[in-house]
């Protein structure tokens, strides 16, 4: 199997294990929430339930007796009422409270009476069975008993029941003002809407209120604290807290598992990677000595241990790379020696124009000939050209090596490139050079004198090596963090074989019989100057002309 296949197989196994843990943890968290929901001892508000939610809250024994679930009974008590299972004949088959009102049967008149009240709720369970919830709060029970005795003095039994329930009995007049607190603590007077609100949504009320209009037009009110007060908001907040606690626990476990898993993966994959990185760093420092790690290799054979055997191909590749780099370094040293020899040969090549100068000077100084003024001027002009060329060639060679060894002082300043190019064009002696176009606010860090030399080399080449009258354009563009400077001409282009080595031509070559025009080092110097300013340069050329592009960091 290839290295790619081995790595894929290992990662697949590891991530299947990781996914398995996530799956188990997710199922566990879901099971916990399901258990928490289903294990609740009672429904929060039985009045808001649907019929299907109560299907499992009653059952029939083998002897035909029906029983209500303890959860339903607890819910009825918590909601201050009674739940009964009734058939179509009105027979009570099961009840959450024994002895409540009718013992065994309801008459049709009683059902009709229930329709006039908002205190009964019915759920059809099918097969002729119905679950009925009837509000039966203690406040209403106490009020019903009191009304039977009022306006007579409350009996000791009623007072005792009121005291046990910590309830109060009050009388309000027809105008809604409290006239008297007959029993209990004097609490804040209620308004009409507060009396109505206190008789509904028992789970949401801290105080339960029962009221009834008496024959004399006054209103009797019984008030007591709601022992089953369970508002929706705290329940919701509690549910949200449980949810976030569950999520937190899940992510803590996930984090711990991820850390352990990552440590394990790091040991299996990280250690060899670090080993290879150290080897690469050593290679970068041209240190080709072997790196020994006993935690990866066996002592006897020196091969990778079995659990790291998948990396053997990489190790062998690095070994081959080490050998190749050693060989390349040897070749580089050899190349440097050849370059030095080449420079030495170049110095010898200077003897060619020097020989011309020496020959013409010898001829001029000879007494054997009489030279005309025209001939003397011709000899002098030739000697001057050869001397000028030699001086320029030596100067450029010296300059390239100074750039290579960072021996040239570079004074970078913040330049507005467009303004600088505009000034350069306006002061230029080349009529073919057109006005610059492009971004007017592009700024770069560059030495102005060196930038002028770069432009001299590029523009000079564009003009000298294109037909007379060919226009040269300069364009400036800014993209993100870079500034692009392009010098374009519409000439015949550069041959492919010359284009490939354009920046590597250290000298143009000389011939005493040919016209000398430049040293051939201009573009090599240009490239060195651009790179010294953290830039890049490249040339694109074709039948439609040549484009020299310089990319510099924007300020």
Coordinates of C-alpha atoms in Angstrom, one line a residue:
X1 CA 0.0 0.0 0.0
X2 CA 1.2 3.5 -0.8
X3 CA 2.0 6.1 1.8
X4 CA -1.2 8.0 0.9
X5 CA -3.2 4.8 1.4
X6 CA -1.6 4.0 4.7
X7 CA -2.1 7.5 6.1
X8 CA -5.7 7.6 4.9
X9 CA -6.5 4.2 6.5
X10 CA -5.0 5.3 9.8
X11 CA -6.8 8.6 9.9
X12 CA -10.0 6.9 9.0
X13 CA -9.7 4.5 11.9
X14 CA -8.8 7.3 14.3
X15 CA -11.7 9.6 13.2
X16 CA -14.1 6.7 13.3
X17 CA -13.1 6.2 17.0
X18 CA -13.6 9.9 17.6
X19 CA -17.0 9.9 15.9
X20 CA -18.0 6.9 17.9
X21 CA -17.3 8.8 21.1
X22 CA -19.3 11.7 20.0
X23 CA -22.2 9.4 19.0
X24 CA -22.1 7.7 22.4
X25 CA -21.9 11.0 24.3
X26 CA -24.7 12.5 22.2
X27 CA -27.0 9.5 22.9
X28 CA -26.1 9.7 26.6
X29 CA -27.0 13.4 26.8
X30 CA -30.2 12.9 24.9
X31 CA -31.1 9.9 27.2
X32 CA -30.5 12.1 30.2
X33 CA -32.8 14.9 29.0
X34 CA -35.5 12.3 28.0
X35 CA -35.3 10.7 31.4
X36 CA -35.4 14.1 33.2
X37 CA -38.5 15.0 31.2
X38 CA -40.3 11.7 31.6
X39 CA -39.4 11.2 35.3
X40 CA -41.1 14.5 36.4
X41 CA -43.5 13.6 39.2
X42 CA -46.4 15.7 37.8
X43 CA -47.5 17.9 34.8
X44 CA -46.9 21.6 35.4
X45 CA -50.3 22.6 34.1
X46 CA -52.8 19.9 33.5
X47 CA -55.2 22.3 31.9
X48 CA -52.9 22.8 28.9
X49 CA -52.4 19.1 28.1
X50 CA -53.7 17.4 24.9
X51 CA -55.6 14.1 25.0
X52 CA -52.7 12.1 23.6
X53 CA -50.4 13.2 26.4
X54 CA -52.7 11.5 28.9
X55 CA -53.2 8.2 27.1
X56 CA -50.7 6.3 29.3
X57 CA -52.0 7.8 32.6
X58 CA -54.7 5.2 33.3
X59 CA -54.9 1.5 32.9
X60 CA -57.4 -1.4 33.4
X61 CA -56.6 -4.3 35.6
X62 CA -57.6 -7.9 34.9
X63 CA -60.7 -7.6 37.1
X64 CA -61.9 -4.6 35.1
X65 CA -60.9 -2.0 37.6
X66 CA -59.4 1.3 36.3
X67 CA -56.5 3.0 38.0
X68 CA -55.0 6.5 37.4
X69 CA -51.2 6.9 37.4
X70 CA -49.6 8.5 40.4
X71 CA -48.2 11.2 38.1
X72 CA -51.8 12.1 37.0
X73 CA -53.0 12.1 40.7
X74 CA -50.0 14.3 41.7
X75 CA -50.8 16.7 38.8
X76 CA -54.5 16.9 39.9
X77 CA -53.5 17.8 43.5
X78 CA -50.8 20.2 42.4
X79 CA -53.3 21.9 40.1
X80 CA -55.9 22.1 43.0
X81 CA -58.5 19.9 41.4
X82 CA -59.8 16.4 40.8
X83 CA -59.2 14.1 37.8
X84 CA -61.9 11.4 37.1
X85 CA -62.2 8.7 34.5
X86 CA -65.8 8.7 33.3
X87 CA -67.6 6.5 30.7
X88 CA -70.4 7.6 28.4
X89 CA -73.0 6.6 31.0
X90 CA -71.5 9.1 33.5
X91 CA -70.1 6.4 35.7
X92 CA -66.9 7.4 37.5
X93 CA -64.5 4.6 36.9
X94 CA -61.5 6.1 38.7
X95 CA -60.8 9.3 40.6
X96 CA -57.8 11.1 42.0
X97 CA -59.7 11.9 45.2
X98 CA -62.1 9.5 46.9
X99 CA -65.5 10.9 48.0
X100 CA -65.4 13.9 45.7
X101 CA -69.0 15.1 45.0
X102 CA -70.8 12.3 43.3
X103 CA -69.4 8.9 44.2
X104 CA -70.3 6.7 41.2
X105 CA -72.4 8.5 38.6
X106 CA -73.0 12.0 37.1
X107 CA -76.5 12.9 35.9
X108 CA -77.0 14.8 32.6
X109 CA -78.0 17.9 34.6
X110 CA -74.7 17.8 36.4
X111 CA -72.8 17.7 33.1
X112 CA -75.0 20.5 31.7
X113 CA -74.2 22.5 34.8
X114 CA -70.4 21.9 34.2
X115 CA -70.8 23.4 30.7
X116 CA -71.7 26.7 32.4
X117 CA -68.4 26.8 34.4
X118 CA -64.9 27.3 33.2
X119 CA -63.6 25.0 36.0
X120 CA -63.9 21.7 34.2
X121 CA -61.7 20.3 31.4
X122 CA -62.5 17.1 29.3
X123 CA -60.2 14.9 27.2
X124 CA -61.7 12.1 25.0
X125 CA -59.6 9.0 25.4
X126 CA -61.6 6.8 22.9
X127 CA -63.5 3.6 23.5
X128 CA -66.2 5.6 25.4
X129 CA -63.7 6.8 28.1
X130 CA -63.2 10.4 29.1
X131 CA -60.8 12.1 31.5
X132 CA -62.3 15.0 33.3
X133 CA -60.5 17.6 35.5
X134 CA -62.5 19.7 37.9
X135 CA -61.1 22.7 39.7
X136 CA -61.6 22.1 43.5
X137 CA -59.3 24.6 45.2
X138 CA -59.4 24.9 49.0
X139 CA -60.3 28.6 48.7
X140 CA -63.4 27.8 46.8
X141 CA -64.3 25.0 49.3
X142 CA -63.9 27.3 52.3
X143 CA -65.9 30.1 50.6
X144 CA -68.7 27.7 49.8
X145 CA -68.9 26.6 53.5
X146 CA -68.7 30.2 54.7
X147 CA -71.5 31.4 52.4
X148 CA -73.8 28.9 53.8
X149 CA -73.4 30.4 57.3
X150 CA -72.9 34.1 56.5
X151 CA -74.0 36.7 57.7
X152 CA -74.1 34.6 60.9
X153 CA -70.9 34.5 63.0
X154 CA -68.4 32.0 61.6
X155 CA -68.3 28.7 63.5
X156 CA -65.2 27.6 65.3
X157 CA -64.8 24.8 62.8
X158 CA -64.7 27.3 59.9
X159 CA -62.3 29.5 61.7
X160 CA -60.1 26.6 62.5
X161 CA -60.1 25.6 58.8
X162 CA -59.3 29.2 57.8
X163 CA -56.5 29.3 60.3
X164 CA -55.0 26.0 59.2
X165 CA -55.0 27.2 55.6
X166 CA -53.6 30.6 56.6
X167 CA -56.5 32.1 54.8
X168 CA -58.5 35.4 55.2
X169 CA -62.1 36.2 54.7
X170 CA -63.1 39.7 53.4
X171 CA -66.2 41.6 52.4
X172 CA -66.2 44.1 49.5
X173 CA -69.1 46.5 48.7
X174 CA -70.8 46.9 45.4
X175 CA -68.4 49.7 44.5
X176 CA -65.4 47.4 44.8
X177 CA -64.1 48.8 48.1
X178 CA -63.2 46.5 51.0
X179 CA -65.6 47.0 53.9
X180 CA -64.3 44.5 56.4
X181 CA -61.8 41.8 57.1
X182 CA -63.8 39.3 59.0
X183 CA -61.0 36.7 59.5
X184 CA -57.3 36.6 59.0
X185 CA -54.5 39.1 58.4
X186 CA -55.4 42.4 56.8
X187 CA -53.6 42.2 53.5
X188 CA -53.5 44.7 50.6
X189 CA -56.9 45.5 49.2
X190 CA -57.7 43.8 45.9
X191 CA -59.2 45.4 42.9
X192 CA -61.8 43.7 40.7
X193 CA -59.3 42.6 38.1
X194 CA -57.0 41.2 40.8
X195 CA -59.9 39.1 42.2
X196 CA -60.5 37.8 38.6
X197 CA -56.8 37.1 38.0
X198 CA -56.5 35.3 41.4
X199 CA -59.2 32.8 40.4
X200 CA -57.4 31.7 37.2
X201 CA -54.0 30.2 36.3
X202 CA -53.4 28.8 39.7
X203 CA -49.9 27.7 39.0
X204 CA -48.9 31.3 38.1
X205 CA -50.4 33.0 41.2
X206 CA -48.8 33.4 44.6
X207 CA -52.2 33.9 46.1
X208 CA -55.5 32.1 45.3
X209 CA -58.7 34.1 45.4
X210 CA -62.3 32.7 45.6
X211 CA -65.2 35.1 45.4
X212 CA -69.0 35.1 45.4
X213 CA -71.7 37.8 45.3
X214 CA -74.0 37.7 48.3
X215 CA -77.7 38.4 48.4
X216 CA -77.2 41.9 49.7
X217 CA -74.9 42.9 46.8
X218 CA -71.6 42.6 48.6
X219 CA -68.9 40.3 47.6
X220 CA -67.4 37.6 49.8
X221 CA -63.7 36.9 49.2
X222 CA -61.4 34.1 50.6
X223 CA -57.7 34.6 50.0
X224 CA -54.9 32.1 50.8
X225 CA -51.3 31.5 49.8
X226 CA -50.8 29.1 46.8
X227 CA -48.9 26.1 48.0
X228 CA -48.5 24.9 44.4
X229 CA -47.1 28.2 43.1
X230 CA -45.0 27.2 40.1
X231 CA -44.8 30.0 37.5
X232 CA -43.8 29.2 33.9
X233 CA -40.8 31.5 33.8
X234 CA -38.8 29.9 36.7
X235 CA -39.7 26.5 35.2
X236 CA -38.5 27.6 31.8
X237 CA -35.3 29.1 33.4
X238 CA -34.7 25.9 35.2
X239 CA -35.1 23.9 32.0
X240 CA -32.7 26.3 30.2
X241 CA -30.2 26.0 33.0
X242 CA -30.4 22.2 32.8
X243 CA -30.0 22.3 29.1
X244 CA -26.9 24.6 29.3
X245 CA -25.5 22.5 32.1
X246 CA -25.9 19.4 30.0
X247 CA -24.2 21.2 27.0
X248 CA -21.4 22.4 29.3
X249 CA -20.9 18.9 30.7
X250 CA -20.9 17.5 27.2
X251 CA -18.3 20.0 26.0
X252 CA -16.2 19.5 29.1
X253 CA -16.2 15.7 28.4
X254 CA -15.6 16.4 24.7
X255 CA -12.7 18.7 25.6
X256 CA -11.1 16.2 27.9
X257 CA -11.5 13.4 25.3
X258 CA -10.2 15.7 22.6
X259 CA -7.1 16.6 24.7
X260 CA -6.4 12.9 25.4
X261 CA -7.1 11.9 21.8
X262 CA -4.9 14.8 20.6
X263 CA -2.1 13.7 22.9
X264 CA -2.4 10.2 21.6
X265 CA -2.6 11.4 17.9
X266 CA 0.3 13.7 18.6
X267 CA 2.4 10.9 19.9
X268 CA 1.6 8.8 16.8
X269 CA 1.8 11.5 14.2
X270 CA 3.4 14.5 15.9
X271 CA 6.7 12.9 17.0
X272 CA 7.7 11.8 13.5
X273 CA 6.6 15.1 12.1
X274 CA 8.8 17.0 14.6
X275 CA 11.6 14.6 13.8
X276 CA 11.3 15.3 10.1
X277 CA 11.1 19.1 10.8
X278 CA 14.3 18.9 12.8
X279 CA 16.0 17.1 10.0
X280 CA 14.7 19.7 7.5
X281 CA 16.0 22.5 9.7
X282 CA 19.4 20.9 9.8
X283 CA 19.4 20.6 6.1
X284 CA 18.4 24.3 5.9
X285 CA 21.6 25.1 7.9
X286 CA 23.6 22.8 5.6
X287 CA 24.1 20.3 8.4
X288 CA 23.9 16.9 6.7
X289 CA 24.7 14.8 9.8
X290 CA 22.2 12.1 10.7
X291 CA 19.7 12.7 13.5
X292 CA 19.1 9.9 15.9
X293 CA 15.9 9.5 17.9
X294 CA 15.7 6.3 19.9
X295 CA 12.0 6.8 20.6
X296 CA 11.4 6.3 16.9
X297 CA 13.9 3.8 15.9
X298 CA 14.8 0.3 17.1
X299 CA 18.3 -0.1 18.6
X300 CA 19.2 -3.3 16.6
X301 CA 18.2 -2.4 13.0
X302 CA 17.8 1.4 13.2
X303 CA 14.5 1.1 11.4
X304 CA 11.4 2.9 12.6
X305 CA 9.4 1.2 15.2
X306 CA 6.3 -0.7 14.0
X307 CA 3.8 2.1 15.0
X308 CA 5.9 4.6 13.1
X309 CA 6.7 2.3 10.2
X310 CA 4.2 4.2 7.9
X311 CA 6.8 7.1 7.8
X312 CA 9.6 5.0 6.4
X313 CA 9.0 6.3 2.9
X314 CA 9.4 9.8 4.1
X315 CA 12.6 9.0 6.0
X316 CA 14.1 7.4 2.9
X317 CA 13.1 10.4 0.8
X318 CA 14.8 12.7 3.3
X319 CA 17.9 10.6 3.2
X320 CA 17.9 10.9 -0.6
X321 CA 17.3 14.6 -0.3
X322 CA 20.3 14.9 2.1
X323 CA 22.5 13.2 -0.4
X324 CA 21.2 15.4 -3.2
X325 CA 21.7 18.6 -1.2
X326 CA 25.3 17.5 -0.4
X327 CA 25.9 16.9 -4.0
X328 CA 24.3 20.2 -5.0
X329 CA 26.4 22.1 -2.4
X330 CA 29.5 20.6 -4.0
X331 CA 28.3 21.7 -7.4
X332 CA 27.5 25.2 -6.1
X333 CA 31.0 25.5 -4.7
X334 CA 32.3 24.3 -8.1
X335 CA 30.0 26.8 -9.9
X336 CA 31.3 29.6 -7.7
X337 CA 34.8 28.7 -8.6
X338 CA 33.9 28.6 -12.2
X339 CA 32.3 32.1 -11.8
X340 CA 35.4 33.4 -10.3
X341 CA 37.3 31.9 -13.2
X342 CA 34.8 33.5 -15.5
X343 CA 35.5 36.9 -13.9
X344 CA 39.2 36.3 -14.4
X345 CA 38.5 35.4 -18.0
X346 CA 36.4 38.5 -18.4
X347 CA 39.4 40.6 -17.1
X348 CA 41.4 39.0 -19.8
X349 CA 38.8 39.9 -22.3
X350 CA 39.3 43.5 -21.4
X351 CA 42.7 43.1 -23.1
X352 CA 40.9 43.1 -26.5
X353 CA 39.8 46.7 -26.4
X354 CA 43.0 47.5 -24.5
X355 CA 45.0 46.0 -27.4
X356 CA 43.1 48.3 -29.8
X357 CA 43.9 51.3 -27.7
X358 CA 47.5 50.2 -27.4
X359 CA 47.8 49.6 -31.1
X360 CA 46.3 52.9 -32.1
X361 CA 48.5 54.8 -29.6
X362 CA 51.6 53.0 -30.9
X363 CA 50.7 54.0 -34.5
X364 CA 50.1 57.6 -33.5
X365 CA 53.5 57.7 -31.7
X366 CA 55.4 56.1 -34.5
X367 CA 57.8 58.4 -36.5
X368 CA 57.6 56.1 -39.5
X369 CA 54.3 57.4 -40.7
X370 CA 52.7 60.8 -41.3
X371 CA 49.0 60.6 -40.2
X372 CA 46.4 63.0 -41.5
X373 CA 44.1 64.9 -39.2
X374 CA 41.2 62.8 -40.2
X375 CA 43.1 59.6 -39.4
X376 CA 44.3 60.9 -36.1
X377 CA 40.7 61.9 -35.1
X378 CA 39.5 58.4 -36.2
X379 CA 42.1 56.7 -34.1
X380 CA 41.4 59.0 -31.1
X381 CA 37.6 58.4 -31.4
X382 CA 38.1 54.6 -31.5
X383 CA 40.5 54.7 -28.5
X384 CA 38.0 56.8 -26.6
X385 CA 35.1 54.4 -27.3
X386 CA 37.2 51.4 -26.2
X387 CA 38.3 53.2 -23.0
X388 CA 34.8 54.3 -22.2
X389 CA 33.4 50.8 -22.7
X390 CA 36.2 49.3 -20.5
X391 CA 35.5 51.9 -17.8
X392 CA 31.7 51.2 -17.9
X393 CA 32.2 47.4 -17.9
X394 CA 34.5 47.5 -14.9
X395 CA 32.2 49.9 -13.1
X396 CA 29.2 47.7 -13.7
X397 CA 30.9 44.5 -12.7
X398 CA 32.1 46.1 -9.5
X399 CA 28.6 47.4 -8.9
X400 CA 26.9 44.0 -9.3
X401 CA 29.3 42.4 -6.8
X402 CA 28.8 45.3 -4.3
X403 CA 25.0 44.7 -4.6
X404 CA 25.4 41.0 -4.1
X405 CA 27.5 41.6 -1.0
X406 CA 25.2 44.4 0.3
X407 CA 28.0 46.9 0.0
X408 CA 25.9 49.6 -1.6
X409 CA 24.3 52.2 0.7
X410 CA 20.6 52.3 0.0
X411 CA 18.6 55.3 1.2
X412 CA 14.9 54.3 1.0
X413 CA 12.3 57.0 1.4
X414 CA 8.5 57.2 1.0
X415 CA 8.0 57.9 -2.7
X416 CA 4.8 58.9 -4.5
X417 CA 5.6 56.6 -7.4
X418 CA 3.3 58.4 -9.9
X419 CA 4.8 61.8 -9.1
X420 CA 8.3 60.4 -9.3
X421 CA 7.6 58.8 -12.7
X422 CA 6.0 62.0 -14.0
X423 CA 9.0 64.0 -13.1
X424 CA 11.3 61.4 -14.6
X425 CA 9.4 61.5 -17.9
X426 CA 9.3 65.3 -18.0
X427 CA 13.1 65.4 -17.6
X428 CA 13.8 62.6 -20.0
X429 CA 15.5 63.2 -23.4
X430 CA 13.6 60.3 -25.0
X431 CA 10.7 61.6 -27.1
X432 CA 9.3 58.1 -27.4
X433 CA 8.6 57.9 -23.6
X434 CA 4.9 58.7 -22.9
X435 CA 3.3 60.3 -19.9
X436 CA 2.6 57.8 -17.1
X437 CA -0.9 56.5 -16.4
X438 CA -2.5 54.7 -13.5
X439 CA -2.9 55.1 -9.7
X440 CA -1.9 58.6 -8.6
X441 CA -1.5 57.8 -4.9
X442 CA 0.7 54.7 -5.0
X443 CA 3.5 55.0 -2.4
X444 CA 6.6 52.8 -2.1
X445 CA 9.9 52.8 -0.2
X446 CA 12.7 53.2 -2.7
X447 CA 16.0 55.0 -3.1
X448 CA 15.2 57.8 -5.7
X449 CA 18.6 57.6 -7.4
X450 CA 18.5 53.9 -7.7
X451 CA 14.9 54.0 -9.0
X452 CA 16.1 56.4 -11.7
X453 CA 18.8 54.0 -12.6
X454 CA 16.3 51.1 -12.8
X455 CA 14.2 53.2 -15.2
X456 CA 17.2 54.2 -17.2
X457 CA 18.1 50.6 -17.8
X458 CA 14.5 49.4 -18.6
X459 CA 13.4 52.4 -20.7
X460 CA 16.8 52.6 -22.4
X461 CA 16.7 49.0 -23.5
X462 CA 13.1 49.4 -24.7
X463 CA 14.1 52.4 -26.9
X464 CA 17.5 51.0 -28.2
X465 CA 16.1 47.5 -29.1
X466 CA 12.9 48.6 -30.9
X467 CA 12.4 50.3 -34.2
X468 CA 12.8 54.1 -34.2
X469 CA 9.6 55.9 -33.2
X470 CA 8.3 53.0 -31.1
X471 CA 6.4 54.4 -28.1
X472 CA 7.2 53.4 -24.6
X473 CA 4.4 53.5 -21.9
X474 CA 4.6 53.4 -18.1
X475 CA 1.6 52.3 -16.1
X476 CA 1.2 52.2 -12.3
X477 CA -1.4 50.1 -10.6
X478 CA -2.1 49.3 -6.9
X479 CA -3.6 45.9 -5.8
X480 CA -4.1 45.2 -2.1
X481 CA -0.6 45.6 -0.5
X482 CA 1.4 45.7 -3.7
X483 CA 2.2 48.3 -6.3
X484 CA 2.7 47.3 -10.0
X485 CA 5.0 49.3 -12.3
X486 CA 4.9 48.3 -15.9
X487 CA 7.1 49.5 -18.8
X488 CA 5.5 48.5 -22.1
X489 CA 6.6 49.0 -25.7
X490 CA 5.0 48.0 -29.0
X491 CA 8.1 46.7 -30.6
X492 CA 8.9 43.3 -32.1
X493 CA 9.5 41.5 -28.8
X494 CA 12.4 39.5 -27.5
X495 CA 13.4 36.1 -28.8
X496 CA 12.5 33.2 -26.5
X497 CA 16.1 32.0 -26.1
X498 CA 17.2 35.5 -25.0
X499 CA 14.2 36.0 -22.8
X500 CA 14.9 33.0 -20.6
X501 CA 18.4 34.3 -19.7
X502 CA 17.7 38.0 -19.8
X503 CA 18.6 38.7 -16.2
X504 CA 21.5 36.3 -16.2
X505 CA 23.6 37.9 -18.9
X506 CA 26.5 39.4 -16.9
X507 CA 28.1 40.9 -20.0
X508 CA 27.2 41.5 -23.6
X509 CA 30.5 40.5 -25.1
X510 CA 32.9 42.7 -26.9
X511 CA 34.2 42.9 -30.4
X512 CA 36.7 45.6 -31.4
X513 CA 35.2 45.6 -34.9
X514 CA 31.6 46.1 -33.8
X515 CA 29.8 49.1 -32.4
X516 CA 29.8 49.2 -28.6
X517 CA 26.5 49.9 -27.0
X518 CA 26.2 49.1 -23.2
X519 CA 27.9 46.6 -21.1
X520 CA 25.1 44.0 -21.0
X521 CA 24.9 44.2 -17.3
X522 CA 22.0 46.7 -17.1
X523 CA 19.1 44.2 -16.5
X524 CA 21.2 42.2 -14.1
X525 CA 21.8 45.3 -12.0
X526 CA 18.1 46.3 -12.4
X527 CA 17.0 42.9 -11.0
X528 CA 19.5 43.2 -8.0
X529 CA 18.2 46.8 -7.3
X530 CA 14.6 45.7 -7.3
X531 CA 15.2 42.7 -5.1
X532 CA 17.2 44.9 -2.7
X533 CA 14.0 46.9 -2.2
X534 CA 11.9 43.7 -1.5
X535 CA 10.5 43.7 -5.0
X536 CA 10.2 41.3 -8.0
X537 CA 10.7 41.8 -11.6
X538 CA 9.8 39.7 -14.7
X539 CA 9.4 40.2 -18.4
X540 CA 6.7 39.1 -20.8
X541 CA 7.3 39.4 -24.5
X542 CA 5.6 38.5 -27.7
X543 CA 4.9 39.7 -31.2
X544 CA 2.9 42.7 -29.9
X545 CA 5.7 44.0 -27.7
X546 CA 7.4 43.6 -24.4
X547 CA 6.2 44.3 -20.8
X548 CA 8.6 44.6 -17.9
X549 CA 6.7 44.4 -14.7
X550 CA 8.0 45.4 -11.3
X551 CA 6.1 44.5 -8.1
X552 CA 6.9 46.5 -4.9
X553 CA 5.4 46.5 -1.4
X554 CA 2.9 49.3 -1.0
X555 CA 3.4 51.8 1.9

